[in-house]
mmCIF file of C-alpha atoms in Angstrom:
data_model
loop_
_atom_site.group_PDB
_atom_site.id
_atom_site.type_symbol
_atom_site.label_atom_id
_atom_site.label_comp_id
_atom_site.label_asym_id
_atom_site.label_seq_id
_atom_site.Cartn_x
_atom_site.Cartn_y
_atom_site.Cartn_z
ATOM 1 C CA ALA A 1 -15.531 10.912 -2.984
ATOM 2 C CA GLN A 2 -12.719 8.126 -0.418
ATOM 3 C CA LYS A 3 -9.896 9.983 0.990
ATOM 4 C CA VAL A 4 -7.662 9.155 3.593
ATOM 5 C CA THR A 5 -5.496 12.606 4.884
ATOM 6 C CA GLN A 6 -2.811 12.371 7.187
ATOM 7 C CA ALA A 7 -2.075 16.108 7.956
ATOM 8 C CA GLN A 8 1.208 14.634 10.355
ATOM 9 C CA THR A 9 3.975 15.255 7.414
ATOM 10 C CA GLU A 10 6.781 14.635 9.484
ATOM 11 C CA ILE A 11 7.121 13.767 13.610
ATOM 12 C CA SER A 12 10.193 13.521 15.453
ATOM 13 C CA VAL A 13 10.469 12.330 18.736
ATOM 14 C CA VAL A 14 13.010 11.101 21.504
ATOM 15 C CA GLU A 15 12.952 6.964 22.218
ATOM 16 C CA LYS A 16 10.593 5.975 24.834
ATOM 17 C CA GLU A 17 7.802 9.506 24.024
ATOM 18 C CA ASP A 18 4.911 8.520 23.160
ATOM 19 C CA VAL A 19 3.511 9.461 19.580
ATOM 20 C CA THR A 20 0.129 9.616 17.931
ATOM 21 C CA LEU A 21 0.131 9.584 14.388
ATOM 22 C CA ASP A 22 -3.158 10.640 13.079
ATOM 23 C CA CYS A 23 -5.546 9.572 10.330
ATOM 24 C CA VAL A 24 -9.042 10.780 9.202
ATOM 25 C CA TYR A 25 -10.729 9.147 6.079
ATOM 26 C CA GLU A 26 -13.651 10.164 3.740
ATOM 27 C CA THR A 27 -16.605 7.680 2.755
ATOM 28 C CA ARG A 28 -20.325 7.731 1.954
ATOM 29 C CA ASP A 29 -19.953 3.532 2.478
ATOM 30 C CA THR A 30 -21.635 2.570 5.464
ATOM 31 C CA THR A 31 -19.021 -0.622 5.509
ATOM 32 C CA TYR A 32 -15.477 0.129 4.699
ATOM 33 C CA TYR A 33 -12.251 -1.148 5.988
ATOM 34 C CA LEU A 34 -9.007 0.608 7.525
ATOM 35 C CA PHE A 35 -5.468 -0.055 7.096
ATOM 36 C CA TRP A 36 -2.572 1.124 8.804
ATOM 37 C CA TYR A 37 1.136 -0.230 6.732
ATOM 38 C CA LYS A 38 4.404 0.619 8.450
ATOM 39 C CA GLN A 39 7.603 1.543 5.580
ATOM 40 C CA PRO A 40 10.542 1.076 6.842
ATOM 41 C CA PRO A 41 13.830 2.687 5.577
ATOM 42 C CA SER A 42 14.578 -0.685 3.720
ATOM 43 C CA GLY A 43 10.952 0.202 1.425
ATOM 44 C CA GLU A 44 8.735 -2.746 2.067
ATOM 45 C CA LEU A 45 5.147 -2.644 3.132
ATOM 46 C CA VAL A 46 4.497 -4.028 6.467
ATOM 47 C CA PHE A 47 0.680 -4.714 7.087
ATOM 48 C CA LEU A 48 -0.022 -3.683 10.703
ATOM 49 C CA ILE A 49 -3.534 -3.697 11.182
ATOM 50 C CA ARG A 50 -7.114 -3.957 9.745
ATOM 51 C CA ARG A 51 -10.236 -2.909 10.848
ATOM 52 C CA ASN A 52 -14.159 -2.479 9.762
ATOM 53 C CA SER A 53 -16.690 -0.167 10.604
ATOM 54 C CA PHE A 54 -18.693 -2.468 12.222
ATOM 55 C CA ASP A 55 -15.706 -3.230 14.686
ATOM 56 C CA GLU A 56 -14.861 0.431 17.075
ATOM 57 C CA GLN A 57 -13.401 -1.286 19.515
ATOM 58 C CA ASN A 58 -9.883 -0.029 20.282
ATOM 59 C CA GLU A 59 -6.811 -2.582 19.882
ATOM 60 C CA ILE A 60 -4.118 -2.768 21.808
ATOM 61 C CA SER A 61 -0.865 -5.056 20.555
ATOM 62 C CA GLY A 62 2.756 -4.398 22.627
ATOM 63 C CA ARG A 63 3.475 -0.950 22.432
ATOM 64 C CA TYR A 64 0.791 -0.251 19.584
ATOM 65 C CA SER A 65 -2.651 0.786 19.865
ATOM 66 C CA TRP A 66 -5.305 2.033 18.004
ATOM 67 C CA ASN A 67 -8.126 4.456 18.288
ATOM 68 C CA PHE A 68 -11.016 3.832 15.948
ATOM 69 C CA GLN A 69 -14.060 6.999 16.136
ATOM 70 C CA LYS A 70 -16.522 6.915 13.332
ATOM 71 C CA SER A 71 -18.031 10.234 14.433
ATOM 72 C CA THR A 72 -14.747 12.044 13.665
ATOM 73 C CA SER A 73 -14.297 9.521 11.073
ATOM 74 C CA SER A 74 -10.431 9.208 12.531
ATOM 75 C CA PHE A 75 -8.287 6.105 13.113
ATOM 76 C CA ASN A 76 -5.594 6.941 15.460
ATOM 77 C CA PHE A 77 -2.085 4.943 16.036
ATOM 78 C CA THR A 78 -0.387 5.541 18.684
ATOM 79 C CA ILE A 79 2.935 3.806 19.787
ATOM 80 C CA THR A 80 4.115 3.668 23.543
ATOM 81 C CA ALA A 81 7.732 3.810 24.760
ATOM 82 C CA SER A 82 9.036 4.948 21.210
ATOM 83 C CA GLN A 83 12.068 3.143 19.635
ATOM 84 C CA VAL A 84 14.722 4.018 17.657
ATOM 85 C CA VAL A 85 13.224 0.717 15.317
ATOM 86 C CA ASP A 86 10.021 2.556 15.348
ATOM 87 C CA SER A 87 11.609 5.287 12.556
ATOM 88 C CA ALA A 88 9.494 4.602 9.191
ATOM 89 C CA VAL A 89 7.159 5.901 7.423
ATOM 90 C CA TYR A 90 2.947 5.100 8.398
ATOM 91 C CA PHE A 91 0.502 4.718 5.772
ATOM 92 C CA CYS A 92 -3.405 4.617 7.147
ATOM 93 C CA ALA A 93 -5.301 3.369 4.273
ATOM 94 C CA LEU A 94 -9.078 2.851 3.214
ATOM 95 C CA ARG A 95 -11.104 0.442 1.522
ATOM 96 C CA THR A 96 -14.746 0.704 0.973
ATOM 97 C CA SER A 97 -17.330 -1.449 -0.236
ATOM 98 C CA SER A 98 -17.790 1.014 -3.815
ATOM 99 C CA SER A 99 -14.051 -0.903 -4.534
ATOM 100 C CA GLY A 100 -16.295 -3.803 -5.345
ATOM 101 C CA ALA A 101 -14.740 -7.165 -6.162
ATOM 102 C CA THR A 102 -11.149 -4.801 -6.863
ATOM 103 C CA ASN A 103 -10.218 -4.773 -3.187
ATOM 104 C CA LYS A 104 -8.052 -1.614 -4.358
ATOM 105 C CA LEU A 105 -6.606 0.761 -1.195
ATOM 106 C CA ILE A 106 -6.836 4.592 -0.883
ATOM 107 C CA PHE A 107 -4.018 5.580 0.883
ATOM 108 C CA GLY A 108 -2.695 8.457 2.995
ATOM 109 C CA THR A 109 0.418 10.017 2.377
ATOM 110 C CA GLY A 110 2.115 8.956 4.915
ATOM 111 C CA THR A 111 3.625 9.981 8.112
ATOM 112 C CA LEU A 112 7.725 10.036 8.551
ATOM 113 C CA LEU A 113 8.628 9.392 11.776
ATOM 114 C CA ALA A 114 11.820 9.484 13.373
ATOM 115 C CA VAL A 115 12.716 7.959 16.199
ATOM 116 C CA GLN A 116 15.754 9.763 18.045
ATOM 117 C CA PRO A 117 18.098 7.972 20.529
ATOM 118 C CA ASN B 1 6.334 -20.135 2.046
ATOM 119 C CA ALA B 2 7.722 -17.689 0.564
ATOM 120 C CA GLY B 3 6.103 -13.910 0.091
ATOM 121 C CA VAL B 4 5.463 -11.838 -2.396
ATOM 122 C CA MET B 5 8.247 -11.910 -4.856
ATOM 123 C CA GLN B 6 9.203 -8.883 -7.051
ATOM 124 C CA ASN B 7 11.717 -8.022 -9.165
ATOM 125 C CA PRO B 8 14.294 -6.480 -10.054
ATOM 126 C CA ARG B 9 14.231 -4.636 -6.515
ATOM 127 C CA HIS B 10 16.301 -1.935 -8.657
ATOM 128 C CA LEU B 11 16.039 -0.803 -11.889
ATOM 129 C CA VAL B 12 17.808 1.553 -14.055
ATOM 130 C CA ARG B 13 16.452 3.086 -17.675
ATOM 131 C CA ARG B 14 17.765 5.896 -19.967
ATOM 132 C CA ARG B 15 15.055 7.881 -21.398
ATOM 133 C CA GLY B 16 13.022 6.071 -24.169
ATOM 134 C CA GLN B 17 13.416 2.613 -22.716
ATOM 135 C CA GLU B 18 11.154 -0.564 -21.591
ATOM 136 C CA ALA B 19 10.497 -1.158 -18.261
ATOM 137 C CA ARG B 20 9.493 -4.717 -17.255
ATOM 138 C CA LEU B 21 8.550 -5.093 -13.490
ATOM 139 C CA ARG B 22 7.773 -8.429 -12.386
ATOM 140 C CA CYS B 23 5.625 -10.338 -9.284
ATOM 141 C CA SER B 24 5.515 -13.558 -8.281
ATOM 142 C CA PRO B 25 2.475 -13.253 -5.881
ATOM 143 C CA MET B 26 1.674 -15.500 -2.701
ATOM 144 C CA LYS B 27 1.864 -19.112 -2.952
ATOM 145 C CA GLY B 28 -2.310 -19.819 -3.625
ATOM 146 C CA HIS B 29 -2.757 -16.369 -4.377
ATOM 147 C CA SER B 30 -4.470 -15.635 -7.867
ATOM 148 C CA HIS B 31 -5.234 -11.815 -7.538
ATOM 149 C CA VAL B 32 -2.595 -9.807 -7.976
ATOM 150 C CA TYR B 33 -2.722 -5.922 -7.136
ATOM 151 C CA TRP B 34 -0.274 -2.849 -8.893
ATOM 152 C CA TYR B 35 0.218 0.639 -6.771
ATOM 153 C CA ARG B 36 3.046 3.091 -7.587
ATOM 154 C CA GLN B 37 4.480 5.268 -5.003
ATOM 155 C CA LEU B 38 5.793 8.423 -6.407
ATOM 156 C CA PRO B 39 8.372 10.232 -4.314
ATOM 157 C CA GLU B 40 6.803 11.767 -1.552
ATOM 158 C CA GLU B 41 3.721 10.377 -1.850
ATOM 159 C CA GLY B 42 1.543 7.826 -0.957
ATOM 160 C CA LEU B 43 0.626 4.631 -3.133
ATOM 161 C CA LYS B 44 -1.817 4.972 -6.050
ATOM 162 C CA PHE B 45 -3.683 1.700 -7.321
ATOM 163 C CA MET B 46 -2.933 1.047 -10.778
ATOM 164 C CA VAL B 47 -4.188 -2.187 -11.713
ATOM 165 C CA TYR B 48 -6.184 -5.429 -10.419
ATOM 166 C CA LEU B 49 -5.541 -8.628 -12.519
ATOM 167 C CA GLN B 50 -6.490 -12.336 -11.630
ATOM 168 C CA LYS B 51 -5.301 -15.442 -13.782
ATOM 169 C CA GLU B 52 -4.736 -14.393 -17.833
ATOM 170 C CA ASN B 53 -7.433 -11.269 -16.960
ATOM 171 C CA ILE B 54 -7.336 -7.843 -15.941
ATOM 172 C CA ILE B 55 -10.078 -6.918 -13.495
ATOM 173 C CA ASP B 56 -9.842 -3.582 -13.160
ATOM 174 C CA GLU B 57 -6.999 -1.013 -14.517
ATOM 175 C CA SER B 58 -8.908 2.452 -13.526
ATOM 176 C CA GLY B 59 -5.610 3.763 -12.330
ATOM 177 C CA MET B 60 -3.583 3.002 -15.198
ATOM 178 C CA PRO B 61 -2.013 5.372 -17.456
ATOM 179 C CA LYS B 62 -3.595 5.383 -20.718
ATOM 180 C CA GLU B 63 -0.652 4.829 -22.775
ATOM 181 C CA ARG B 64 2.800 3.320 -22.069
ATOM 182 C CA PHE B 65 1.593 0.860 -19.068
ATOM 183 C CA SER B 66 0.355 -2.460 -19.831
ATOM 184 C CA ALA B 67 -0.064 -5.170 -17.458
ATOM 185 C CA GLU B 68 -0.193 -8.872 -17.717
ATOM 186 C CA PHE B 69 -1.150 -11.852 -15.750
ATOM 187 C CA PRO B 70 -0.456 -14.926 -17.727
ATOM 188 C CA LYS B 71 -1.700 -18.779 -16.785
ATOM 189 C CA GLU B 72 1.757 -19.126 -15.881
ATOM 190 C CA GLY B 73 4.657 -17.150 -14.689
ATOM 191 C CA PRO B 74 4.908 -14.242 -12.630
ATOM 192 C CA SER B 75 2.923 -10.928 -13.315
ATOM 193 C CA ILE B 76 4.228 -8.494 -15.423
ATOM 194 C CA LEU B 77 3.990 -4.782 -15.358
ATOM 195 C CA ARG B 78 5.386 -3.252 -18.614
ATOM 196 C CA ILE B 79 6.461 0.547 -19.424
ATOM 197 C CA GLN B 80 7.142 1.298 -22.164
ATOM 198 C CA GLN B 81 9.215 4.438 -23.800
ATOM 199 C CA VAL B 82 10.145 5.288 -20.320
ATOM 200 C CA VAL B 83 9.753 9.212 -19.085
ATOM 201 C CA ARG B 84 11.348 10.853 -16.016
ATOM 202 C CA GLY B 85 8.406 10.865 -14.324
ATOM 203 C CA ASP B 86 8.099 7.436 -14.473
ATOM 204 C CA SER B 87 10.757 7.221 -11.397
ATOM 205 C CA ALA B 88 8.928 5.583 -8.783
ATOM 206 C CA ALA B 89 8.678 2.128 -6.535
ATOM 207 C CA TYR B 90 6.131 0.006 -7.989
ATOM 208 C CA PHE B 91 4.456 -2.575 -5.649
ATOM 209 C CA CYS B 92 2.909 -5.678 -6.325
ATOM 210 C CA ALA B 93 0.423 -7.303 -3.788
ATOM 211 C CA SER B 94 -1.019 -10.453 -3.289
ATOM 212 C CA SER B 95 -4.824 -12.478 -1.696
ATOM 213 C CA PRO B 96 -6.109 -15.410 -2.694
ATOM 214 C CA PRO B 97 -9.045 -16.072 -4.315
ATOM 215 C CA GLY B 98 -12.447 -15.476 -3.005
ATOM 216 C CA SER B 99 -11.193 -12.562 -0.795
ATOM 217 C CA SER B 100 -13.541 -10.315 -0.528
ATOM 218 C CA ASP B 101 -12.934 -9.646 2.709
ATOM 219 C CA ASN B 102 -8.774 -9.343 2.683
ATOM 220 C CA TYR B 103 -6.274 -9.088 5.292
ATOM 221 C CA GLY B 104 -5.194 -6.526 3.599
ATOM 222 C CA TYR B 105 -3.450 -8.388 1.595
ATOM 223 C CA THR B 106 0.198 -9.148 1.378
ATOM 224 C CA PHE B 107 2.452 -6.413 -0.675
ATOM 225 C CA GLY B 108 6.268 -7.203 -2.211
ATOM 226 C CA SER B 109 9.581 -5.254 -1.655
ATOM 227 C CA GLY B 110 8.622 -3.019 -4.496
ATOM 228 C CA THR B 111 10.931 -2.137 -7.624
ATOM 229 C CA ARG B 112 12.956 0.823 -7.476
ATOM 230 C CA LEU B 113 12.437 2.497 -11.174
ATOM 231 C CA THR B 114 14.764 5.158 -12.089
ATOM 232 C CA VAL B 115 14.863 7.066 -15.276
ATOM 233 C CA VAL B 116 17.739 8.386 -16.456
#
């Protein structure tokens, strides 16, 4: 079975703090893709990153970084020097080769990040 | 190049009415996906369509829900005889043909359905 767990329901930090959002996934497939999406208060879904199972290199994009660890089935997301505009719900998602032609994503329940000024 | 367009943005229906949600994919995209986000939950896959074909409807409730993606015009998600439990945000996403390795395809802004 495929599953994504985001154990942190809500996180509150003060501006300029670093914050890490956890994501743990389950799949028996050897080929899979992991995603992070941001959902700001306005409600739309913003794509942040995709990572495939063969690429364990960590990625940095500005204040955002992602740590992919196959050994622990985790794909954690860190925001450095958080800002109020980072306040949003963040979703981790999984697509596996079992999805076949459907390409459907399995989402975690999301982490609400509140950044206080 | 406009993104995935969903309308209406907000929809209020009384119990028993029909709800029609529209999704216009990005230009050049022929694959459409519908997801539902219940309050306080993540998104759940509902249906995957290509032009004039339903490819995977494994996430669709068995009754009252239907989806189509005609040759011309937007994709429509139809909910008949709505109940309070249908209140949710419904997201549409699209991807181009042949994208078996897509980049997390593009989502629309969603339609928030409220059943009163």
